[in-house]
PDB file of C-alpha atoms in Angstrom:
ATOM      1  CA  MET A   1     -62.561 126.280  -0.690  1.00  0.00           C
ATOM      2  CA  MET A   2     -60.249 127.732   1.892  1.00  0.00           C
ATOM      3  CA  LEU A   3     -56.487 127.379   1.471  1.00  0.00           C
ATOM      4  CA  THR A   4     -54.424 126.672   4.503  1.00  0.00           C
ATOM      5  CA  ARG A   5     -51.520 128.824   5.486  1.00  0.00           C
ATOM      6  CA  GLY A   6     -49.124 126.065   4.415  1.00  0.00           C
ATOM      7  CA  GLN A   7     -50.728 125.821   0.960  1.00  0.00           C
ATOM      8  CA  VAL A   8     -50.492 129.601   0.437  1.00  0.00           C
ATOM      9  CA  LEU A   9     -46.865 129.546   1.525  1.00  0.00           C
ATOM     10  CA  GLY A  10     -46.202 126.643  -0.868  1.00  0.00           C
ATOM     11  CA  VAL A  11     -47.738 128.550  -3.798  1.00  0.00           C
ATOM     12  CA  VAL A  12     -45.684 131.665  -2.961  1.00  0.00           C
ATOM     13  CA  VAL A  13     -42.470 129.625  -2.722  1.00  0.00           C
ATOM     14  CA  ALA A  14     -43.260 127.913  -6.062  1.00  0.00           C
ATOM     15  CA  LEU A  15     -43.895 131.282  -7.751  1.00  0.00           C
ATOM     16  CA  VAL A  16     -40.668 132.762  -6.368  1.00  0.00           C
ATOM     17  CA  ALA A  17     -38.742 129.676  -7.488  1.00  0.00           C
ATOM     18  CA  ALA A  18     -40.254 129.891 -10.985  1.00  0.00           C
ATOM     19  CA  GLY A  19     -39.365 133.603 -11.158  1.00  0.00           C
ATOM     20  CA  LEU A  20     -35.775 132.900 -10.134  1.00  0.00           C
ATOM     21  CA  VAL A  21     -35.434 130.133 -12.710  1.00  0.00           C
ATOM     22  CA  LEU A  22     -36.650 132.470 -15.445  1.00  0.00           C
ATOM     23  CA  ALA A  23     -34.462 135.358 -14.274  1.00  0.00           C
ATOM     24  CA  LEU A  24     -31.319 133.272 -13.882  1.00  0.00           C
ATOM     25  CA  TRP A  25     -31.764 130.982 -16.884  1.00  0.00           C
ATOM     26  CA  PRO A  26     -28.761 131.422 -19.182  1.00  0.00           C
ATOM     27  CA  ARG A  27     -29.681 133.524 -22.169  1.00  0.00           C
ATOM     28  CA  GLU A  28     -28.149 132.992 -25.533  1.00  0.00           C
ATOM     29  CA  GLU A  29     -26.073 136.003 -26.494  1.00  0.00           C
ATOM     30  CA  PRO A  30     -27.134 137.712 -29.687  1.00  0.00           C
ATOM     31  CA  GLY A  31     -24.927 137.245 -32.723  1.00  0.00           C
ATOM     32  CA  VAL A  32     -22.545 139.949 -33.910  1.00  0.00           C
ATOM     33  CA  LYS A  33     -25.002 141.439 -36.424  1.00  0.00           C
ATOM     34  CA  GLU A  34     -27.887 141.511 -33.951  1.00  0.00           C
ATOM     35  CA  ALA A  35     -25.759 142.908 -31.104  1.00  0.00           C
ATOM     36  CA  ILE A  36     -24.354 145.722 -33.242  1.00  0.00           C
ATOM     37  CA  THR A  37     -27.769 146.522 -34.704  1.00  0.00           C
ATOM     38  CA  GLN A  38     -29.233 146.721 -31.183  1.00  0.00           C
ATOM     39  CA  ARG A  39     -26.405 149.033 -30.109  1.00  0.00           C
ATOM     40  CA  ILE A  40     -26.934 151.352 -33.088  1.00  0.00           C
ATOM     41  CA  VAL A  41     -30.671 151.521 -32.347  1.00  0.00           C
ATOM     42  CA  GLN A  42     -29.900 152.367 -28.696  1.00  0.00           C
ATOM     43  CA  MET A  43     -27.470 155.085 -29.777  1.00  0.00           C
ATOM     44  CA  THR A  44     -29.873 156.704 -32.247  1.00  0.00           C
ATOM     45  CA  ASP A  45     -32.639 156.581 -29.652  1.00  0.00           C
ATOM     46  CA  ALA A  46     -30.300 158.284 -27.159  1.00  0.00           C
ATOM     47  CA  ALA A  47     -29.504 160.972 -29.753  1.00  0.00           C
ATOM     48  CA  GLU A  48     -33.219 161.698 -30.226  1.00  0.00           C
ATOM     49  CA  ARG A  49     -33.618 162.005 -26.450  1.00  0.00           C
ATOM     50  CA  LYS A  50     -30.489 164.196 -26.367  1.00  0.00           C
ATOM     51  CA  ASP A  51     -28.918 161.787 -23.887  1.00  0.00           C
ATOM     52  CA  MET A  52     -25.262 162.327 -24.734  1.00  0.00           C
ATOM     53  CA  ALA A  53     -24.010 160.076 -21.913  1.00  0.00           C
ATOM     54  CA  GLU A  54     -25.869 157.051 -23.295  1.00  0.00           C
ATOM     55  CA  LEU A  55     -24.963 157.948 -26.868  1.00  0.00           C
ATOM     56  CA  MET A  56     -21.266 158.232 -26.043  1.00  0.00           C
ATOM     57  CA  ASP A  57     -21.357 155.004 -24.017  1.00  0.00           C
ATOM     58  CA  GLY A  58     -21.603 153.325 -27.412  1.00  0.00           C
ATOM     59  CA  VAL A  59     -18.232 154.775 -28.433  1.00  0.00           C
ATOM     60  CA  SER A  60     -14.980 153.169 -27.317  1.00  0.00           C
ATOM     61  CA  GLU A  61     -12.283 155.097 -25.459  1.00  0.00           C
ATOM     62  CA  SER A  62      -9.950 153.910 -28.234  1.00  0.00           C
ATOM     63  CA  PHE A  63     -12.217 155.337 -30.978  1.00  0.00           C
ATOM     64  CA  ALA A  64     -10.518 156.827 -34.038  1.00  0.00           C
ATOM     65  CA  SER A  65     -12.192 158.328 -37.074  1.00  0.00           C
ATOM     66  CA  GLY A  66     -11.081 158.708 -40.650  1.00  0.00           C
ATOM     67  CA  GLU A  67     -11.194 162.442 -39.992  1.00  0.00           C
ATOM     68  CA  GLY A  68      -8.665 162.099 -37.156  1.00  0.00           C
ATOM     69  CA  TRP A  69     -11.195 162.540 -34.330  1.00  0.00           C
ATOM     70  CA  ASN A  70     -10.884 160.770 -31.010  1.00  0.00           C
ATOM     71  CA  LYS A  71     -13.857 160.073 -28.724  1.00  0.00           C
ATOM     72  CA  GLN A  72     -13.866 163.603 -27.215  1.00  0.00           C
ATOM     73  CA  GLN A  73     -13.730 165.289 -30.606  1.00  0.00           C
ATOM     74  CA  LEU A  74     -16.536 163.059 -31.863  1.00  0.00           C
ATOM     75  CA  LYS A  75     -18.587 164.051 -28.825  1.00  0.00           C
ATOM     76  CA  SER A  76     -18.163 167.729 -29.731  1.00  0.00           C
ATOM     77  CA  VAL A  77     -19.317 167.067 -33.291  1.00  0.00           C
ATOM     78  CA  LEU A  78     -22.332 165.058 -32.103  1.00  0.00           C
ATOM     79  CA  LEU A  79     -23.230 167.693 -29.499  1.00  0.00           C
ATOM     80  CA  GLY A  80     -23.445 170.244 -32.287  1.00  0.00           C
ATOM     81  CA  GLN A  81     -25.596 167.942 -34.394  1.00  0.00           C
ATOM     82  CA  VAL A  82     -27.939 166.783 -31.622  1.00  0.00           C
ATOM     83  CA  LEU A  83     -28.322 169.936 -29.546  1.00  0.00           C
ATOM     84  CA  ARG A  84     -28.532 172.444 -32.410  1.00  0.00           C
ATOM     85  CA  GLY A  85     -32.299 172.324 -32.826  1.00  0.00           C
ATOM     86  CA  THR A  86     -35.500 171.922 -30.904  1.00  0.00           C
ATOM     87  CA  TRP A  87     -36.735 168.760 -32.569  1.00  0.00           C
ATOM     88  CA  VAL A  88     -34.215 166.185 -33.664  1.00  0.00           C
ATOM     89  CA  ARG A  89     -35.154 162.976 -35.379  1.00  0.00           C
ATOM     90  CA  VAL A  90     -32.525 160.385 -36.153  1.00  0.00           C
ATOM     91  CA  PHE A  91     -33.246 157.744 -38.746  1.00  0.00           C
ATOM     92  CA  VAL A  92     -31.140 154.714 -39.621  1.00  0.00           C
ATOM     93  CA  LYS A  93     -31.396 153.638 -43.235  1.00  0.00           C
ATOM     94  CA  ASP A  94     -29.724 150.803 -45.143  1.00  0.00           C
ATOM     95  CA  LEU A  95     -27.857 149.372 -42.142  1.00  0.00           C
ATOM     96  CA  GLN A  96     -25.398 146.659 -43.160  1.00  0.00           C
ATOM     97  CA  VAL A  97     -23.380 144.753 -40.561  1.00  0.00           C
ATOM     98  CA  THR A  98     -20.702 142.276 -41.583  1.00  0.00           C
ATOM     99  CA  GLU A  99     -19.272 139.925 -38.979  1.00  0.00           C
ATOM    100  CA  VAL A 100     -15.472 140.067 -39.059  1.00  0.00           C
ATOM    101  CA  SER A 101     -14.956 137.916 -35.957  1.00  0.00           C
ATOM    102  CA  PRO A 102     -17.030 136.912 -32.905  1.00  0.00           C
ATOM    103  CA  SER A 103     -15.962 140.187 -31.268  1.00  0.00           C
ATOM    104  CA  ARG A 104     -15.892 142.601 -34.211  1.00  0.00           C
ATOM    105  CA  GLY A 105     -18.195 143.719 -36.986  1.00  0.00           C
ATOM    106  CA  ASP A 106     -17.987 146.214 -39.841  1.00  0.00           C
ATOM    107  CA  VAL A 107     -20.854 148.645 -40.350  1.00  0.00           C
ATOM    108  CA  ARG A 108     -22.150 150.669 -43.284  1.00  0.00           C
ATOM    109  CA  VAL A 109     -25.175 152.837 -42.559  1.00  0.00           C
ATOM    110  CA  LYS A 110     -26.959 155.990 -43.634  1.00  0.00           C
ATOM    111  CA  ILE A 111     -27.811 158.240 -40.687  1.00  0.00           C
ATOM    112  CA  ILE A 112     -30.304 161.018 -41.284  1.00  0.00           C
ATOM    113  CA  PHE A 113     -30.735 163.869 -38.811  1.00  0.00           C
ATOM    114  CA  GLY A 114     -33.892 165.932 -39.171  1.00  0.00           C
ATOM    115  CA  ARG A 115     -35.075 168.980 -37.297  1.00  0.00           C
ATOM    116  CA  SER A 116     -38.756 168.234 -37.408  1.00  0.00           C
ATOM    117  CA  GLN A 117     -41.760 166.855 -35.594  1.00  0.00           C
ATOM    118  CA  SER A 118     -42.059 164.095 -38.202  1.00  0.00           C
ATOM    119  CA  ASP A 119     -42.010 160.596 -36.884  1.00  0.00           C
ATOM    120  CA  THR A 120     -41.496 158.755 -40.171  1.00  0.00           C
ATOM    121  CA  LEU A 121     -38.715 158.997 -42.705  1.00  0.00           C
ATOM    122  CA  GLU A 122     -41.236 159.460 -45.518  1.00  0.00           C
ATOM    123  CA  THR A 123     -42.681 162.686 -44.053  1.00  0.00           C
ATOM    124  CA  LEU A 124     -39.366 163.987 -42.756  1.00  0.00           C
ATOM    125  CA  ALA A 125     -38.123 165.596 -45.965  1.00  0.00           C
ATOM    126  CA  ARG A 126     -41.105 167.826 -46.618  1.00  0.00           C
ATOM    127  CA  ASP A 127     -41.194 169.655 -43.293  1.00  0.00           C
ATOM    128  CA  SER A 128     -37.685 169.776 -41.881  1.00  0.00           C
ATOM    129  CA  VAL A 129     -34.024 170.567 -42.255  1.00  0.00           C
ATOM    130  CA  LEU A 130     -32.011 167.454 -43.057  1.00  0.00           C
ATOM    131  CA  SER A 131     -28.419 166.363 -42.606  1.00  0.00           C
ATOM    132  CA  ALA A 132     -27.486 162.953 -43.917  1.00  0.00           C
ATOM    133  CA  TYR A 133     -24.287 160.984 -43.641  1.00  0.00           C
ATOM    134  CA  LEU A 134     -22.945 157.707 -44.930  1.00  0.00           C
ATOM    135  CA  ILE A 135     -20.980 156.159 -42.089  1.00  0.00           C
ATOM    136  CA  GLU A 136     -18.620 153.225 -42.462  1.00  0.00           C
ATOM    137  CA  GLY A 137     -16.820 151.824 -39.468  1.00  0.00           C
ATOM    138  CA  ALA A 138     -16.461 149.025 -36.979  1.00  0.00           C
ATOM    139  CA  PHE A 139     -17.853 147.948 -33.621  1.00  0.00           C
ATOM    140  CA  GLN A 140     -15.994 145.753 -31.197  1.00  0.00           C
ATOM    141  CA  LYS A 141     -17.044 143.790 -28.140  1.00  0.00           C
ATOM    142  CA  GLU A 142     -14.953 145.218 -25.322  1.00  0.00           C
ATOM    143  CA  ALA A 143     -13.698 143.619 -22.091  1.00  0.00           C
ATOM    144  CA  ASP A 144     -16.892 144.603 -20.219  1.00  0.00           C
ATOM    145  CA  GLY A 145     -19.007 142.709 -22.781  1.00  0.00           C
ATOM    146  CA  GLU A 146     -20.421 145.884 -24.382  1.00  0.00           C
ATOM    147  CA  TRP A 147     -20.308 146.576 -28.115  1.00  0.00           C
ATOM    148  CA  ARG A 148     -18.805 149.976 -28.948  1.00  0.00           C
ATOM    149  CA  ALA A 149     -17.771 151.876 -32.057  1.00  0.00           C
ATOM    150  CA  VAL A 150     -14.002 151.715 -32.442  1.00  0.00           C
ATOM    151  CA  GLU A 151     -13.623 153.386 -35.812  1.00  0.00           C
ATOM    152  CA  ALA A 152     -15.695 155.338 -38.297  1.00  0.00           C
ATOM    153  CA  ARG A 153     -15.456 157.575 -41.295  1.00  0.00           C
ATOM    154  CA  HIS A 154     -18.249 159.599 -42.778  1.00  0.00           C
ATOM    155  CA  ARG A 155     -19.230 161.671 -45.745  1.00  0.00           C
ATOM    156  CA  ASN A 156     -22.150 163.988 -46.338  1.00  0.00           C
ATOM    157  CA  MET A 157     -24.855 162.581 -48.558  1.00  0.00           C
ATOM    158  CA  SER A 158     -26.825 164.468 -51.179  1.00  0.00           C
ATOM    159  CA  PRO A 159     -30.646 164.381 -51.016  1.00  0.00           C
ATOM    160  CA  GLY A 160     -30.700 162.104 -54.048  1.00  0.00           C
ATOM    161  CA  GLU A 161     -28.738 159.436 -52.169  1.00  0.00           C
ATOM    162  CA  LEU A 162     -31.205 159.264 -49.298  1.00  0.00           C
ATOM    163  CA  PHE A 163     -34.011 157.297 -50.873  1.00  0.00           C
TER     164      PHE A 163
END
């Protein structure tokens, strides 16, 4: 069966129209917990790739820490943590997000940095150097629609608190 030029053009137009409908269909925005969780995963992935620009994009210009750090000071601390070794693994453990409002959420999470080739948290401890922190803070949806960390405080964790 041979298709005419008009039939081929009709199929192409239908496919393009279907693609546009799918691409432009309004998507439901994720909830506060899901949006913040996605942002934290993006940030830890960026840290593993040593992509400081993407990592710091997740931090608000108005960021303030319990230690008195602003965004630039936090960047210096993270640079030291992320760039200090050849292999860096970043694991998120026990992430808890509490919705405070539709544009703000509180976070409590254990972040574990490992200098290792391990790709699972279970094998990380036996063949690497670890640094672990309990971080409590907040993320806020900013004017551009992006979720960013606006405050945080941390404390070092002992190995016994990790698992």
